[in-house]
Short mmCIF file of C-alpha atoms in Angstrom, two decimals:
data_model
loop_
_atom_site.label_atom_id
_atom_site.label_comp_id
_atom_site.label_asym_id
_atom_site.label_seq_id
_atom_site.Cartn_x
_atom_site.Cartn_y
_atom_site.Cartn_z
CA MET A 1 127.91 -45.64 148.20
CA TYR A 2 126.47 -47.02 151.56
CA SER A 3 128.10 -49.41 153.90
CA GLU A 4 126.72 -53.04 154.25
CA LYS A 5 125.47 -52.12 157.69
CA VAL A 6 123.66 -49.23 156.68
CA MET A 7 122.07 -51.19 153.71
CA ASP A 8 121.28 -53.85 156.34
CA HIS A 9 119.44 -51.49 158.43
CA PHE A 10 117.77 -49.83 155.58
CA SER A 11 116.64 -53.10 154.08
CA ASN A 12 115.67 -54.69 157.22
CA PRO A 13 114.95 -51.78 159.67
CA ARG A 14 114.72 -52.75 163.38
CA ASN A 15 112.02 -51.41 165.58
CA VAL A 16 109.79 -49.77 163.13
CA GLY A 17 106.37 -48.79 164.52
CA GLU A 18 104.63 -46.74 167.24
CA ILE A 19 104.31 -47.36 170.87
CA GLU A 20 100.77 -46.62 172.17
CA ASN A 21 100.93 -44.22 175.39
CA PRO A 22 104.74 -43.83 175.01
CA SER A 23 106.74 -42.39 178.05
CA GLY A 24 108.17 -39.94 175.57
CA VAL A 25 107.86 -39.11 171.79
CA GLY A 26 110.01 -36.87 169.83
CA THR A 27 109.73 -35.68 166.12
CA VAL A 28 112.31 -33.85 164.58
CA GLY A 29 112.40 -32.70 161.05
CA ASN A 30 114.39 -30.93 158.33
CA ALA A 31 111.63 -30.02 155.92
CA LYS A 32 114.11 -28.77 153.37
CA CYS A 33 116.21 -31.81 153.16
CA GLY A 34 112.99 -34.04 153.31
CA ASP A 35 114.02 -36.06 156.53
CA ILE A 36 111.40 -36.41 159.21
CA MET A 37 112.17 -38.84 162.29
CA ARG A 38 109.57 -39.54 165.14
CA ILE A 39 110.94 -41.92 168.10
CA PHE A 40 108.75 -43.26 170.68
CA LEU A 41 110.31 -44.39 174.12
CA ASP A 42 108.73 -46.63 176.78
CA ILE A 43 110.56 -45.82 180.09
CA ASP A 44 110.20 -47.75 183.24
CA GLU A 45 110.17 -46.43 186.78
CA ASN A 46 113.68 -46.99 187.03
CA GLN A 47 114.40 -44.72 184.00
CA ILE A 48 115.43 -47.65 181.80
CA ILE A 49 114.36 -47.62 178.04
CA ARG A 50 112.22 -50.85 177.96
CA ASP A 51 111.26 -50.29 174.33
CA CYS A 52 111.94 -47.86 171.48
CA LYS A 53 110.38 -47.61 168.07
CA PHE A 54 110.59 -45.08 165.14
CA LYS A 55 108.95 -43.69 162.14
CA THR A 56 110.82 -42.10 159.41
CA PHE A 57 110.43 -40.16 156.11
CA GLY A 58 113.83 -39.90 154.55
CA CYS A 59 116.45 -41.39 152.62
CA GLY A 60 118.35 -44.75 152.92
CA ALA A 61 120.78 -43.10 155.43
CA ALA A 62 117.97 -41.56 157.62
CA VAL A 63 116.09 -44.90 157.95
CA ALA A 64 119.37 -46.69 158.69
CA THR A 65 120.43 -44.36 161.43
CA SER A 66 116.83 -44.37 162.98
CA SER A 67 116.99 -47.94 163.11
CA MET A 68 120.62 -47.99 164.50
CA ALA A 69 119.73 -45.32 166.99
CA THR A 70 116.59 -47.33 168.39
CA GLU A 71 118.84 -50.78 168.82
CA MET A 72 121.55 -48.56 170.74
CA VAL A 73 119.20 -46.88 173.31
CA MET A 74 117.23 -50.19 173.94
CA GLY A 75 117.85 -51.30 177.56
CA LYS A 76 119.69 -48.21 178.50
CA SER A 77 119.17 -45.85 181.22
CA VAL A 78 118.14 -42.36 180.05
CA GLN A 79 121.36 -41.08 181.24
CA GLU A 80 123.13 -43.58 179.02
CA ALA A 81 120.93 -43.03 176.17
CA LEU A 82 122.22 -39.25 176.15
CA GLU A 83 125.59 -40.98 175.15
CA VAL A 84 124.17 -42.26 171.95
CA THR A 85 125.60 -39.47 169.85
CA ASN A 86 125.44 -39.06 166.05
CA VAL A 87 129.17 -40.14 166.12
CA ALA A 88 128.42 -43.29 167.86
CA VAL A 89 125.50 -44.19 165.64
CA MET A 90 127.63 -43.36 162.49
CA GLU A 91 130.45 -45.38 163.80
CA ALA A 92 128.19 -48.43 164.75
CA LEU A 93 126.85 -48.21 160.87
CA ASP A 94 130.51 -48.24 159.67
CA GLY A 95 130.24 -44.76 158.43
CA LEU A 96 128.05 -42.66 156.25
CA PRO A 97 128.84 -40.64 153.03
CA PRO A 98 129.82 -36.97 154.09
CA VAL A 99 126.69 -35.56 152.58
CA LYS A 100 124.49 -37.97 154.78
CA VAL A 101 126.02 -36.89 158.16
CA HIS A 102 122.97 -34.67 158.82
CA CYS A 103 120.88 -37.74 159.10
CA SER A 104 122.68 -39.06 162.01
CA LEU A 105 122.32 -35.91 163.78
CA LEU A 106 118.63 -36.05 163.11
CA ALA A 107 118.80 -39.41 164.91
CA GLU A 108 120.62 -37.90 167.97
CA GLU A 109 118.16 -35.16 167.99
CA ALA A 110 115.09 -37.28 167.80
CA ILE A 111 116.34 -39.34 170.91
CA HIS A 112 116.70 -36.12 172.68
CA ALA A 113 113.56 -34.77 171.79
CA ALA A 114 111.67 -38.07 172.90
CA LEU A 115 113.90 -37.83 176.35
CA TRP A 116 112.69 -34.24 176.80
CA ASP A 117 108.97 -35.14 176.20
CA TYR A 118 109.60 -37.79 178.86
CA ALA A 119 111.15 -35.48 181.38
CA GLU A 120 108.50 -32.75 180.87
CA LYS A 121 105.70 -35.18 181.52
CA ASN A 122 106.99 -36.52 184.65
CA GLY A 123 108.56 -33.15 185.80
CA ILE A 124 112.02 -34.44 186.07
CA THR A 125 115.19 -33.07 184.85
CA ILE A 126 118.01 -35.12 182.88
CA GLU A 127 121.43 -33.84 183.42
CA GLY A 128 122.79 -32.70 180.26
CA LEU A 129 119.65 -32.85 178.02
CA GLU A 130 118.82 -29.73 176.40
CA LYS A 131 115.69 -28.48 174.87
CA PRO A 132 115.62 -29.86 171.34
CA LYS A 133 115.52 -27.42 168.50
CA ALA A 134 112.48 -27.56 166.24
CA ASP A 135 114.69 -28.22 163.01
CA ILE A 136 118.40 -29.37 163.07
CA ASN A 137 118.84 -26.64 160.22
CA ASP A 138 118.02 -23.75 162.23
CA GLU A 139 121.74 -22.98 163.14
CA GLU A 140 123.04 -23.60 159.73
CA MET B 1 118.79 -60.88 141.14
CA GLY B 2 116.98 -61.52 137.87
CA LYS B 3 116.68 -59.37 134.82
CA LEU B 4 117.95 -55.88 134.75
CA ILE B 5 115.11 -53.25 133.79
CA TYR B 6 116.75 -50.22 132.82
CA LEU B 7 114.68 -47.36 133.04
CA ASP B 8 117.02 -44.59 133.21
CA ASN B 9 117.39 -43.82 129.52
CA ALA B 10 117.35 -39.85 130.11
CA ALA B 11 120.71 -40.55 132.12
CA THR B 12 122.19 -42.37 129.31
CA THR B 13 121.42 -45.14 126.85
CA LYS B 14 122.95 -48.12 125.71
CA VAL B 15 124.83 -47.96 122.66
CA TYR B 16 123.29 -49.74 119.56
CA PRO B 17 125.31 -52.71 118.64
CA GLU B 18 125.52 -51.30 115.07
CA VAL B 19 126.79 -47.99 116.60
CA PHE B 20 129.57 -50.06 118.28
CA GLU B 21 130.45 -51.93 115.20
CA ALA B 22 130.71 -48.87 113.02
CA MET B 23 133.03 -47.26 115.53
CA LYS B 24 135.32 -50.34 115.80
CA PRO B 25 137.47 -49.87 112.77
CA TYR B 26 138.38 -46.15 113.93
CA PHE B 27 140.35 -47.31 117.04
CA MET B 28 142.90 -49.69 115.54
CA GLU B 29 142.62 -49.85 111.87
CA ASP B 30 141.75 -46.41 110.43
CA TYR B 31 142.99 -44.53 113.42
CA GLY B 32 144.50 -41.55 111.45
CA ASN B 33 144.09 -37.97 112.32
CA PRO B 34 141.38 -36.40 109.95
CA SER B 35 143.46 -33.24 109.81
CA SER B 36 146.50 -35.04 108.29
CA ILE B 37 147.64 -34.91 104.69
CA TYR B 38 148.48 -38.68 103.81
CA SER B 39 145.92 -40.79 102.30
CA PHE B 40 145.84 -43.23 105.30
CA ALA B 41 144.12 -40.39 107.38
CA GLY B 42 141.40 -39.92 104.24
CA LYS B 43 139.17 -42.84 105.74
CA SER B 44 138.82 -40.67 109.06
CA LYS B 45 138.12 -37.75 107.43
CA LYS B 46 135.59 -39.10 105.22
CA ALA B 47 133.90 -40.76 108.37
CA VAL B 48 133.89 -37.44 110.00
CA ASP B 49 132.17 -35.77 106.93
CA ASP B 50 129.78 -38.63 106.50
CA ALA B 51 128.56 -38.42 110.15
CA ARG B 52 128.28 -34.66 109.72
CA ARG B 53 126.24 -34.96 106.74
CA THR B 54 123.87 -37.42 108.56
CA ILE B 55 123.28 -35.31 111.53
CA ALA B 56 123.03 -32.08 109.27
CA ASP B 57 120.08 -33.65 107.34
CA PHE B 58 118.50 -35.05 110.26
CA ILE B 59 117.88 -31.48 111.76
CA GLY B 60 117.64 -29.58 108.38
CA ALA B 61 120.86 -27.87 108.82
CA LYS B 62 123.78 -27.58 106.33
CA GLU B 63 126.78 -29.82 106.82
CA ASN B 64 128.99 -26.65 107.72
CA GLU B 65 126.66 -25.63 110.39
CA ILE B 66 127.48 -28.71 112.56
CA TYR B 67 130.20 -28.54 115.01
CA PHE B 68 131.44 -31.56 116.83
CA THR B 69 131.89 -31.01 120.60
CA GLY B 70 132.76 -33.08 123.51
CA GLY B 71 129.07 -33.24 124.75
CA GLY B 72 125.86 -31.47 125.50
CA SER B 73 127.48 -29.56 128.38
CA GLU B 74 130.36 -28.19 126.20
CA SER B 75 127.78 -26.98 123.64
CA ASP B 76 125.59 -25.32 126.23
CA ASN B 77 128.62 -23.52 127.68
CA TRP B 78 129.86 -22.57 124.16
CA ALA B 79 126.39 -21.25 123.10
CA LEU B 80 125.96 -18.88 126.01
CA LYS B 81 129.76 -17.58 126.51
CA ALA B 82 130.39 -17.21 122.84
CA ALA B 83 126.90 -15.23 122.36
CA VAL B 84 127.83 -12.91 125.25
CA ASP B 85 131.20 -12.37 123.86
CA GLY B 86 130.06 -12.01 120.12
CA TYR B 87 127.15 -9.69 120.80
CA LYS B 88 128.32 -7.78 123.48
CA SER B 89 128.12 -4.35 121.54
CA LYS B 90 124.18 -5.03 121.34
CA GLY B 91 123.99 -5.91 125.05
CA ASN B 92 124.21 -8.27 127.81
CA HIS B 93 120.92 -9.68 128.63
CA ILE B 94 119.96 -13.33 128.41
CA ILE B 95 116.55 -14.88 128.91
CA THR B 96 116.08 -18.52 129.75
CA SER B 97 113.87 -20.70 131.85
CA LYS B 98 113.74 -21.78 135.37
CA ILE B 99 113.87 -25.45 134.31
CA GLU B 100 117.03 -25.63 132.41
CA HIS B 101 119.78 -28.28 132.80
CA HIS B 102 122.55 -27.06 135.05
CA ALA B 103 124.63 -26.82 132.12
CA ILE B 104 122.58 -23.75 131.15
CA LEU B 105 121.62 -22.44 134.70
CA HIS B 106 125.20 -22.75 136.08
CA THR B 107 126.66 -21.02 133.00
CA CYS B 108 124.15 -18.47 133.29
CA GLU B 109 125.32 -17.85 136.95
CA TYR B 110 128.74 -17.69 136.01
CA LEU B 111 127.93 -15.00 133.29
CA GLU B 112 126.06 -13.15 135.93
CA LYS B 113 129.19 -12.83 137.96
CA HIS B 114 130.86 -11.67 134.91
CA GLY B 115 128.30 -8.60 134.23
CA CYS B 116 125.50 -10.29 132.40
CA GLU B 117 121.90 -9.85 133.26
CA VAL B 118 119.80 -13.04 133.02
CA THR B 119 115.92 -13.22 133.27
CA TYR B 120 114.83 -16.70 134.42
CA VAL B 121 111.12 -17.13 133.06
CA ASP B 122 108.50 -18.99 134.84
CA VAL B 123 106.94 -22.28 133.63
CA ASP B 124 103.16 -23.32 134.44
CA GLU B 125 102.25 -26.44 136.55
CA ASN B 126 102.90 -28.56 133.48
CA GLY B 127 106.53 -27.13 133.10
CA VAL B 128 105.72 -25.20 129.73
CA ILE B 129 107.41 -21.85 129.76
CA LYS B 130 105.09 -18.79 129.86
CA LEU B 131 105.44 -17.36 126.51
CA ASP B 132 104.07 -14.03 127.48
CA GLU B 133 106.37 -13.74 130.42
CA LEU B 134 109.17 -14.40 127.86
CA GLU B 135 108.25 -11.95 125.41
CA LYS B 136 107.79 -9.25 128.17
CA ALA B 137 111.23 -9.94 129.56
CA ILE B 138 112.67 -8.82 126.19
CA ARG B 139 114.71 -5.64 126.22
CA PRO B 140 116.76 -3.60 123.68
CA GLU B 141 119.87 -5.25 125.08
CA THR B 142 118.45 -8.75 125.07
CA ILE B 143 121.12 -10.72 122.84
CA LEU B 144 119.84 -14.38 123.40
CA ILE B 145 116.97 -16.60 124.45
CA SER B 146 118.01 -19.97 125.61
CA VAL B 147 115.13 -22.64 126.32
CA MET B 148 115.40 -26.36 126.13
CA PHE B 149 113.78 -28.35 123.62
CA ALA B 150 112.42 -30.80 126.12
CA ASN B 151 112.94 -31.22 129.91
CA ASN B 152 115.25 -33.87 131.21
CA GLU B 153 113.29 -34.37 134.28
CA ILE B 154 109.71 -33.95 133.63
CA GLY B 155 109.84 -34.64 129.94
CA THR B 156 107.62 -31.58 128.88
CA ILE B 157 108.36 -30.33 125.24
CA GLN B 158 108.62 -26.64 125.04
CA PRO B 159 106.70 -24.42 122.42
CA ILE B 160 109.85 -24.21 120.27
CA LYS B 161 108.14 -22.92 117.17
CA GLU B 162 106.38 -19.99 119.16
CA ILE B 163 109.88 -19.15 121.05
CA GLY B 164 111.47 -19.15 117.66
CA GLU B 165 109.23 -16.87 116.26
CA ILE B 166 109.41 -14.38 119.10
CA ALA B 167 113.11 -14.66 118.82
CA LYS B 168 112.93 -13.86 115.13
CA LYS B 169 110.54 -11.08 115.45
CA HIS B 170 112.86 -9.17 117.91
CA ASP B 171 115.97 -10.06 116.23
CA ILE B 172 117.43 -11.97 119.14
CA LEU B 173 119.43 -15.23 118.82
CA PHE B 174 117.54 -18.50 119.83
CA HIS B 175 119.45 -21.39 121.39
CA THR B 176 117.89 -24.51 122.57
CA ASP B 177 119.30 -27.31 124.79
CA ALA B 178 118.15 -30.35 122.60
CA VAL B 179 120.18 -33.00 124.52
CA GLN B 180 116.89 -34.89 125.64
CA ALA B 181 114.97 -34.34 122.35
CA TYR B 182 117.37 -35.29 119.76
CA GLY B 183 116.68 -38.52 118.26
CA HIS B 184 113.56 -38.84 120.14
CA VAL B 185 111.17 -36.18 118.60
CA PRO B 186 111.41 -34.53 114.97
CA ILE B 187 113.53 -31.29 115.10
CA ASN B 188 113.99 -28.94 112.09
CA VAL B 189 116.02 -25.93 112.79
CA ASN B 190 114.44 -24.08 110.00
CA GLU B 191 111.01 -24.51 110.55
CA LEU B 192 111.52 -23.80 114.17
CA ASP B 193 113.71 -20.77 113.57
CA ILE B 194 116.43 -22.11 115.88
CA ASP B 195 119.86 -20.33 115.66
CA MET B 196 121.97 -22.60 117.82
CA LEU B 197 121.25 -26.23 119.18
CA SER B 198 123.07 -28.37 121.71
CA ALA B 199 122.86 -32.30 121.13
CA SER B 200 124.55 -35.36 122.63
CA GLY B 201 125.26 -38.64 121.29
CA HIS B 202 124.72 -40.97 124.53
CA LYS B 203 121.04 -39.97 124.95
CA THR B 204 120.00 -41.80 121.78
CA GLY B 205 121.98 -44.92 121.44
CA GLY B 206 125.35 -43.19 120.65
CA PRO B 207 128.59 -43.03 122.76
CA LYS B 208 129.52 -40.89 125.70
CA GLY B 209 131.60 -37.93 125.16
CA ILE B 210 130.53 -36.68 121.75
CA GLY B 211 128.15 -34.08 121.16
CA ILE B 212 127.37 -31.27 118.51
CA MET B 213 126.64 -27.66 118.37
CA TYR B 214 124.48 -26.50 115.35
CA LEU B 215 125.38 -22.90 114.49
CA ARG B 216 123.40 -21.17 112.01
CA ASN B 217 125.74 -19.60 109.24
CA GLY B 218 126.34 -16.08 109.75
CA LEU B 219 126.25 -15.74 113.54
CA LYS B 220 128.97 -13.98 115.40
CA ILE B 221 129.99 -17.03 117.47
CA GLY B 222 133.42 -17.29 118.07
CA SER B 223 135.73 -20.29 119.17
CA PHE B 224 135.35 -21.51 122.86
CA ILE B 225 137.97 -24.30 122.78
CA HIS B 226 141.22 -22.50 121.53
CA GLY B 227 143.78 -24.49 119.83
CA GLY B 228 144.02 -25.99 116.38
CA ALA B 229 142.17 -25.08 113.29
CA GLN B 230 139.40 -28.12 113.50
CA GLU B 231 135.88 -27.44 112.86
CA ARG B 232 136.56 -24.42 110.69
CA ASN B 233 138.61 -22.70 113.42
CA ARG B 234 135.61 -22.73 115.77
CA ARG B 235 136.49 -25.82 117.94
CA ALA B 236 139.85 -26.81 118.70
CA GLY B 237 141.18 -30.35 119.40
CA THR B 238 141.64 -33.66 117.48
CA HIS B 239 138.39 -35.11 116.12
CA ASN B 240 136.98 -37.88 118.25
CA VAL B 241 136.61 -39.88 115.15
CA PRO B 242 134.89 -43.15 116.92
CA GLY B 243 132.68 -40.94 118.64
CA ILE B 244 131.68 -38.92 115.82
CA VAL B 245 131.16 -42.10 113.74
CA GLY B 246 129.18 -43.57 116.55
CA PHE B 247 127.04 -40.53 116.72
CA GLY B 248 126.35 -40.39 113.01
CA LYS B 249 125.40 -44.01 113.14
CA ALA B 250 123.00 -43.54 116.11
CA THR B 251 121.54 -40.50 114.30
CA GLU B 252 120.91 -42.68 111.36
CA ILE B 253 119.33 -45.47 113.53
CA ALA B 254 117.30 -43.08 115.65
CA ARG B 255 116.08 -41.39 112.47
CA ASP B 256 114.76 -44.37 110.45
CA SER B 257 113.26 -45.79 113.67
CA LEU B 258 111.81 -42.37 115.12
CA GLU B 259 108.06 -42.90 114.18
CA GLU B 260 107.88 -46.70 115.27
CA ARG B 261 109.74 -46.39 118.30
CA SER B 262 108.19 -43.23 119.67
CA ALA B 263 104.71 -44.85 118.96
CA LYS B 264 105.84 -47.78 120.92
CA GLU B 265 107.28 -45.74 123.77
CA ILE B 266 104.31 -43.65 124.12
CA ARG B 267 102.04 -46.79 124.37
CA LEU B 268 104.14 -48.15 127.10
CA ARG B 269 104.74 -44.74 128.75
CA ASP B 270 101.10 -44.38 129.09
CA ARG B 271 100.60 -47.76 130.54
CA LEU B 272 103.14 -47.10 133.18
CA ILE B 273 101.65 -43.67 134.04
CA ASP B 274 98.38 -44.95 134.28
CA GLY B 275 99.19 -48.08 136.16
CA ILE B 276 101.12 -46.38 138.88
CA LEU B 277 98.37 -43.61 139.29
CA GLU B 278 95.81 -46.35 139.47
CA LYS B 279 97.66 -48.48 142.09
CA VAL B 280 99.21 -45.77 144.14
CA PRO B 281 97.01 -43.12 145.89
CA TYR B 282 98.26 -39.78 146.54
CA ALA B 283 100.58 -39.79 143.46
CA ARG B 284 100.75 -37.24 140.81
CA LEU B 285 102.12 -37.08 137.17
CA ASN B 286 104.77 -34.35 136.74
CA GLY B 287 104.96 -32.63 133.38
CA HIS B 288 102.49 -32.30 130.70
CA ARG B 289 100.35 -35.24 130.14
CA THR B 290 100.68 -35.40 126.35
CA THR B 291 103.16 -32.82 125.14
CA ARG B 292 105.99 -34.89 126.73
CA LEU B 293 108.92 -36.76 125.44
CA PRO B 294 107.75 -40.23 124.40
CA ASN B 295 109.93 -42.20 126.88
CA ASN B 296 109.43 -39.97 129.98
CA VAL B 297 107.46 -40.76 133.19
CA ASN B 298 108.05 -38.66 136.23
CA ILE B 299 105.58 -39.23 139.28
CA SER B 300 105.60 -37.51 142.59
CA ILE B 301 104.33 -39.86 145.60
CA GLN B 302 103.49 -38.27 148.51
CA PHE B 303 104.77 -39.00 152.32
CA ILE B 304 107.83 -40.87 151.00
CA GLU B 305 111.36 -40.13 149.74
CA GLY B 306 112.62 -40.81 146.47
CA GLU B 307 116.17 -42.29 147.51
CA SER B 308 114.61 -44.91 149.57
CA MET B 309 112.44 -45.62 146.61
CA LEU B 310 115.49 -46.08 144.23
CA ILE B 311 117.30 -48.19 146.69
CA LEU B 312 114.41 -50.69 147.01
CA LEU B 313 113.85 -50.58 143.23
CA ASP B 314 117.48 -51.23 142.65
CA GLN B 315 117.06 -54.40 144.83
CA LYS B 316 114.48 -55.59 142.28
CA GLY B 317 116.71 -55.00 139.41
CA ILE B 318 115.12 -51.62 138.37
CA CYS B 319 117.26 -48.70 137.39
CA ALA B 320 115.46 -45.28 138.07
CA SER B 321 116.18 -41.93 139.24
CA SER B 322 114.57 -39.03 141.38
CA GLY B 323 114.61 -35.37 141.88
CA SER B 324 115.07 -35.86 145.76
CA ALA B 325 117.74 -33.94 147.51
CA CYS B 326 119.27 -36.81 148.75
CA THR B 327 119.91 -38.16 145.15
CA SER B 328 121.29 -34.64 143.84
CA GLY B 329 123.89 -34.37 146.53
CA SER B 330 122.58 -31.12 147.88
CA LEU B 331 119.92 -30.38 150.38
CA ASP B 332 117.29 -29.12 147.97
CA PRO B 333 115.27 -31.14 145.86
CA SER B 334 115.00 -30.63 141.84
CA HIS B 335 114.71 -27.11 140.80
CA VAL B 336 112.53 -28.34 137.98
CA LEU B 337 109.91 -29.86 140.43
CA LEU B 338 109.98 -26.82 142.64
CA ALA B 339 109.36 -24.50 139.56
CA ILE B 340 106.16 -26.45 138.51
CA GLY B 341 105.10 -25.50 141.97
CA LEU B 342 105.60 -28.74 144.00
CA PRO B 343 106.33 -28.20 147.74
CA HIS B 344 109.44 -29.48 149.01
CA GLU B 345 108.16 -32.71 150.70
CA ILE B 346 106.45 -33.71 147.50
CA ALA B 347 109.43 -32.86 145.18
CA HIS B 348 111.40 -35.35 147.59
CA GLY B 349 109.12 -38.20 146.68
CA SER B 350 109.59 -37.99 143.02
CA LEU B 351 110.42 -40.93 140.74
CA ARG B 352 111.63 -40.78 137.01
CA LEU B 353 111.48 -43.63 134.91
CA THR B 354 112.60 -43.49 131.03
CA LEU B 355 112.00 -45.97 128.81
CA SER B 356 113.72 -47.25 125.76
CA GLU B 357 112.60 -49.23 122.76
CA GLU B 358 113.86 -52.37 124.52
CA THR B 359 111.38 -51.74 127.31
CA THR B 360 108.56 -54.37 127.10
CA GLU B 361 105.09 -54.66 128.68
CA GLU B 362 106.18 -57.32 131.15
CA ASP B 363 109.03 -54.78 132.29
CA VAL B 364 106.40 -52.07 132.64
CA ASP B 365 103.99 -54.39 134.66
CA PHE B 366 106.67 -55.67 136.92
CA VAL B 367 107.51 -51.85 137.72
CA ILE B 368 104.06 -50.97 138.35
CA GLU B 369 103.55 -54.03 140.97
CA ASN B 370 106.96 -53.12 142.68
CA VAL B 371 106.27 -49.44 142.96
CA GLU B 372 103.23 -50.24 144.63
CA GLN B 373 104.65 -52.68 147.08
CA ILE B 374 107.55 -50.33 147.90
CA VAL B 375 105.35 -47.15 148.41
CA THR B 376 103.12 -49.42 150.79
CA ARG B 377 106.25 -50.47 152.63
CA LEU B 378 107.72 -46.99 152.98
CA ARG B 379 104.48 -45.40 153.85
CA SER B 380 104.24 -47.90 156.80
CA MET B 381 107.30 -46.29 158.17
CA SER B 382 106.59 -42.85 157.23
CA PRO B 383 105.50 -40.49 160.07
CA LEU B 384 104.00 -38.05 157.44
CA TYR B 385 101.66 -40.67 156.21
CA ASP B 386 100.78 -41.41 159.68
CA ASP B 387 99.64 -37.87 160.48
CA PHE B 388 97.90 -37.68 157.22
CA VAL B 389 95.84 -40.82 157.99
CA LYS B 390 95.08 -39.60 161.50
CA LYS B 391 94.15 -36.16 160.38
CA ASN B 392 91.60 -37.64 157.76
CA SER B 393 90.39 -40.44 159.93
#
C-alpha cells in the first residue's frame, strides 16, 4: 500500500532523535488516531535551520512523513520552512494512501509548532505562521 | 527473506492438502448441479449430502438443520435479519455484546435504522460478557440473543452454556457467531442450547466463500437469499459444490485432530505469551489468560503503534495483525480493545498472533526475539516513551 519512498523513510528514518537545548520544539498529536509527532529545531542567528530531529509515535506513514519533513526543512530559513506543506511532503514521498493523508498534515503541523516555539522564545514574528492547534482533529 | 511465518490464522488459514484434493474432482469431472435430475449430477448431490452429514455430526445437529451459505458474514446477516422478520409479532429487541464481529454489529446498526432496538452488553476486562447485565437487558419484546462463541481479536471464549440457559429460560432465540471457534473448540448445539450458529470454512483449513448456518428445526426463520429451491427453500443459489466438499473435509480433519492440535497450540501459545511478556516491559495480554482460543495471542505494547510493528515484522517474514486504527482504515482502534477498557493509545499498540498446527517452537522463539527488537527500535523513536522515561527517572 505504501510507495517505495515511504517504505524507505519508514525503514531507514532520517534524523531520528532529539536536540539538546533546541531553538524550538513542537509536539502535535492526534490521540484518537494514535499519531504523536515531536520535532526539534536548531536555528542559527541568521534564522537558518541548522539541524532538525524528530520522534514519532505512529504508523508507517507517520514515521515516513516525519523523516521526509525533517529532510526538507534542513538548511532552510524559517521563512522557507513554512513552505514545506503537507502536500509538498506527500509529493516528495510519491504519495500516500488517502487514509494516511492526515499523517502528512501532522508533519506540517509539527514543524509549525516548533517554529512557533522558536518565535515565542525569541520574541519574533514569522510572517504567515499561525499559532498551532493542539490537536489537528479539533476542526474536524 | 527467509521462511514465511504465518501467524494470522484468525484472518484465514491455509487449505489442508487433503481438502484441496477432495475438492478437485468437483471442478472438471463431477461438475454437475446437485439440483439436476440426471444421474451425472448424482455425485455432486451425494458429495453435498456427505459434507452436510459430517458438519451436522460435528456440532451435534441433524442433517436438515445445516444450511450452506456463502460464508460467516452471510450467516450472521441471515440469522439477525430473518429472526427480526420472523418474530416481529413477539417484539423488536435484540441483545448482543459490544465485542461482536462487524458482521453482527453493522447488521445490528442496520436493523436499528429499521425500527429494531439493540442492547449491546458490556464485557469485563478479560472480554467475558457480563451475564448479569445480559439477563437484566431481557424485556418482554426481546426476540434474540446473539453472542459470539469466541472473539476473533482477543480469543476469549464466552460462557455459551450459561447464555444458552438464560435464553432458554426466557424463551428467547440464541444465535452464536462461531466463526472463530468452529474446528478449534468442541461445540454441541444441544448441550449448549444454541438455536442458530454461524461458521465459516476458511478459518479451519477449508476454502474461502463457504459457510454454514445451523438452524434448529422449528424456528420461524425464513429465506434471506431468495431464488431457487435449494437448501429446503431457505437459501437460494446453486450449491458451491467444491466449497461444500472442502468444508466437509476440513471439518473431518479438524474433528480428528482437535484434541492433539489444540494441546500443541496451547503449549506454543503460552510459550509465545510468556516469552513476549518476559522480554518486553510495559506489555499486557489481552483476553482471558486460559479461557481463550488455543491459537490466539493478543498483546498490547505501550508507547508504540501497531501498524509500524506489523511492517517491521513483515520485513522479517512474520505475518501478524493489529487492532490499531491505522490497520483498520478508520481513525479508531479496535472496538474490542476499547470495550475491555484499554485507553486509545494502548489499544493502538496491539499485536495479534494466531497460530496453526504448522507453527513450531522455533517459529515462536524467532517471533519473540523479533518482537523484542522491533519494540526496542520503535520505542527509541517514540515521544511517548521518552515522556514516560523522563517522568519516571
